[in-house]
PDB file of C-alpha atoms in Angstrom:
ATOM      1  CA  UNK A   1     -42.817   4.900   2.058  1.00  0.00           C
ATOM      2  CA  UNK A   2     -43.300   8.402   2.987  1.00  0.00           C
ATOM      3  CA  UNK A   3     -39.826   9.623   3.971  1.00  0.00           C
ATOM      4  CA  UNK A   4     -41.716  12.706   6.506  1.00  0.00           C
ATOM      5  CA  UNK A   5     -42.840   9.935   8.276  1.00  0.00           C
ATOM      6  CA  UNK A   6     -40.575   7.026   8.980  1.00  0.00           C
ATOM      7  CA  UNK A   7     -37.016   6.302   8.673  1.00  0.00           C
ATOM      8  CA  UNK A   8     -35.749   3.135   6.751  1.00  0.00           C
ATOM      9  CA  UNK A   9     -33.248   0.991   9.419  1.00  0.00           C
ATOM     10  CA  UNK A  10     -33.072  -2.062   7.150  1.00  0.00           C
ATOM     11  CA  UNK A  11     -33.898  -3.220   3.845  1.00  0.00           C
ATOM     12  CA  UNK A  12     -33.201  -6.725   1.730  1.00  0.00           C
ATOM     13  CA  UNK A  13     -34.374  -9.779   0.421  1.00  0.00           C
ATOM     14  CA  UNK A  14     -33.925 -13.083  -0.411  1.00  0.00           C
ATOM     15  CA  UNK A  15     -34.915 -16.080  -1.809  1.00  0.00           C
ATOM     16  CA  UNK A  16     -38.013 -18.080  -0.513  1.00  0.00           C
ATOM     17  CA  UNK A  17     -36.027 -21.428   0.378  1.00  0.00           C
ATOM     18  CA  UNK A  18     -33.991 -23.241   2.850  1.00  0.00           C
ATOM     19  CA  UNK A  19     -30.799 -20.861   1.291  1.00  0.00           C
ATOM     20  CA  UNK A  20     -31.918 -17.529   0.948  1.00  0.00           C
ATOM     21  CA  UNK A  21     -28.852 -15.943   0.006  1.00  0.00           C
ATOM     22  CA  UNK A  22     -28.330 -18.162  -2.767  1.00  0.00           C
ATOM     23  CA  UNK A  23     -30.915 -18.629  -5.817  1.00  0.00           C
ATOM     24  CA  UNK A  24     -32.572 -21.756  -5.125  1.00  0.00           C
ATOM     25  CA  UNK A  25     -36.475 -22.392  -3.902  1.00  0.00           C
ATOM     26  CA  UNK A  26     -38.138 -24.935  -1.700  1.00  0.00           C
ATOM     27  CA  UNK A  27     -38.745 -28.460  -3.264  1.00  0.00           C
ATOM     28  CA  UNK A  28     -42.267 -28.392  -2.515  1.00  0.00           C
ATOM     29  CA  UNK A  29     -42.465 -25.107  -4.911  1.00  0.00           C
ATOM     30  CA  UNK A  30     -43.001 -25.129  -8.855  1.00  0.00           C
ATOM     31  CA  UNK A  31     -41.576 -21.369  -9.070  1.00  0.00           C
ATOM     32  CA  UNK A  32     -38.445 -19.710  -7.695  1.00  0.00           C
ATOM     33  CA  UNK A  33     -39.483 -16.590  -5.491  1.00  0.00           C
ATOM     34  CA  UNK A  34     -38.037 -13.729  -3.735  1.00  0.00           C
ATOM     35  CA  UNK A  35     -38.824 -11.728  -1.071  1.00  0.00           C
ATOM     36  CA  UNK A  36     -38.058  -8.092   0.227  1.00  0.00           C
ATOM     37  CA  UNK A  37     -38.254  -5.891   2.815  1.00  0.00           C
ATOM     38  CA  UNK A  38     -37.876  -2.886   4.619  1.00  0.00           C
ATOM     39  CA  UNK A  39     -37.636  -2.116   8.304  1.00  0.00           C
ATOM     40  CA  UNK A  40     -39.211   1.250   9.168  1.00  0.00           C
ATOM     41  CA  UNK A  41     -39.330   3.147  12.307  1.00  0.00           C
ATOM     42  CA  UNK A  42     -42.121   6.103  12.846  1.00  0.00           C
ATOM     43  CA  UNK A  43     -40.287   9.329  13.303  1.00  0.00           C
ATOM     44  CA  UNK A  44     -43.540  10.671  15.641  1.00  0.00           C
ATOM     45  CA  UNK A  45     -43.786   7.689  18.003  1.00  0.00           C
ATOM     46  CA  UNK A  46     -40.053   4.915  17.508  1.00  0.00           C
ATOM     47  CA  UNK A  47     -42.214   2.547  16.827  1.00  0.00           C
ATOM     48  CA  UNK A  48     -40.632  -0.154  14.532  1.00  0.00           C
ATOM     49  CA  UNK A  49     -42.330  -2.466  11.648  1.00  0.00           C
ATOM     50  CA  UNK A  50     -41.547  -4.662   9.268  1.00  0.00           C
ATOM     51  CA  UNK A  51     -43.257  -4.521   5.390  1.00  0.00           C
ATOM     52  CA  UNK A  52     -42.722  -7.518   3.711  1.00  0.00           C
ATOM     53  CA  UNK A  53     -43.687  -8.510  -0.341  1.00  0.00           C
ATOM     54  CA  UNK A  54     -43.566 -11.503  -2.161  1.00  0.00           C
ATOM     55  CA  UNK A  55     -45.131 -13.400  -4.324  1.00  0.00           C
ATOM     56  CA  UNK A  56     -46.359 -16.951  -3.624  1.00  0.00           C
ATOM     57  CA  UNK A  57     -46.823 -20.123  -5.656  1.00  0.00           C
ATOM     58  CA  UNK A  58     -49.586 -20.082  -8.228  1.00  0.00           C
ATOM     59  CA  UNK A  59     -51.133 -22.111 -10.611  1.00  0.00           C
ATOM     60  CA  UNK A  60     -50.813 -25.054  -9.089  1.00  0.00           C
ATOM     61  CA  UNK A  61     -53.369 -25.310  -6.231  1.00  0.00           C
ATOM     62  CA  UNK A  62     -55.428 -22.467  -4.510  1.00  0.00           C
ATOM     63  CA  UNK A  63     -54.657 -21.927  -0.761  1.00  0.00           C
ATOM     64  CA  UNK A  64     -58.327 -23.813   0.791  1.00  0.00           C
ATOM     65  CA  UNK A  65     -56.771 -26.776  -1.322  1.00  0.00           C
ATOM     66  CA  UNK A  66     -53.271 -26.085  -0.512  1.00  0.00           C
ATOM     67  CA  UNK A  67     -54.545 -26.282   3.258  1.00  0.00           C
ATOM     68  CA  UNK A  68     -56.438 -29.611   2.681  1.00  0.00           C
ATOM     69  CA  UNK A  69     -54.365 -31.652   0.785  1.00  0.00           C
ATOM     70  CA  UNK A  70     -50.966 -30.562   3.324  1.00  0.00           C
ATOM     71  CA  UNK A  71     -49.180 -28.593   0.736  1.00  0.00           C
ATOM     72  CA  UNK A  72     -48.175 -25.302   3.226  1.00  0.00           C
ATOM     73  CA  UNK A  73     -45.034 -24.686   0.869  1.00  0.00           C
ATOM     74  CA  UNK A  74     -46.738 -20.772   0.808  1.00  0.00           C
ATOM     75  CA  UNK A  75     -46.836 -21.205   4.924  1.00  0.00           C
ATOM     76  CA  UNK A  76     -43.634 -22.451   5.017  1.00  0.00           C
ATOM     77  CA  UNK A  77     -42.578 -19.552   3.427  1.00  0.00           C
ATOM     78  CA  UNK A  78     -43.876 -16.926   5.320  1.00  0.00           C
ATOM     79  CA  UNK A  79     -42.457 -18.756   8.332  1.00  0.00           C
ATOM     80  CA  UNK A  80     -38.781 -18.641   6.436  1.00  0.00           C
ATOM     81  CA  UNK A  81     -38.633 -15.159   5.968  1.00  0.00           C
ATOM     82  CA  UNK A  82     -39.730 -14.587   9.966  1.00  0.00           C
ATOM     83  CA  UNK A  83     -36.583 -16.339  11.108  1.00  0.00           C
ATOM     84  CA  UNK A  84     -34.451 -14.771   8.612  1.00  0.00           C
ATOM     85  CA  UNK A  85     -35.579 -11.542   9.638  1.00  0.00           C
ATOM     86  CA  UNK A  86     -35.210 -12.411  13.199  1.00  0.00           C
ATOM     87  CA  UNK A  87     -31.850 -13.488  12.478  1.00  0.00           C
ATOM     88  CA  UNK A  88     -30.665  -9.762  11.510  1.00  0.00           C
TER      89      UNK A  88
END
């Protein structure tokens, strides 16, 4: 991130599962994954965001099929690490 720009309030990660401090991953996953962060606010205007990366399940079923066939592990996912953050 570019430092002139925004200061870092929080940073972290965690594991994509129900335990996320603990290395472990959801049941409905083939792979364990991670996820990180930062929390940044703008040093121009206070305004505060959240950049998250991961990396979701692959090789297993794309995301149209994923959606079809009920297998939102990737969703579910997303959704995990928006109530963890909120948590903080």
């Amino acid at each position: 991130y570019n430092k002139n720009k925004y200061n870092l309030i929080e940073s972290g990660s965690g594991w994509l599962s129900e335990t996320p401090g603990t290395m472990s991953k959801l049941s409905s996953s083939e792979y364990y994954r991670v996820y990180v962060y930062a929390v940044l606010e703008s040093k121009e205007t206070g305004a505060r965001f959240v950049h998250v990366n991961t990396h979701l399940d692959y090789g297993t079923t794309d995301a149209e099929e994923a959606v079809k066939t009920g297998n939102l592990s990737d969703q579910m996912a997303v959704e995990m690490v928006l109530v963890q953050l909120s948590k903080k």
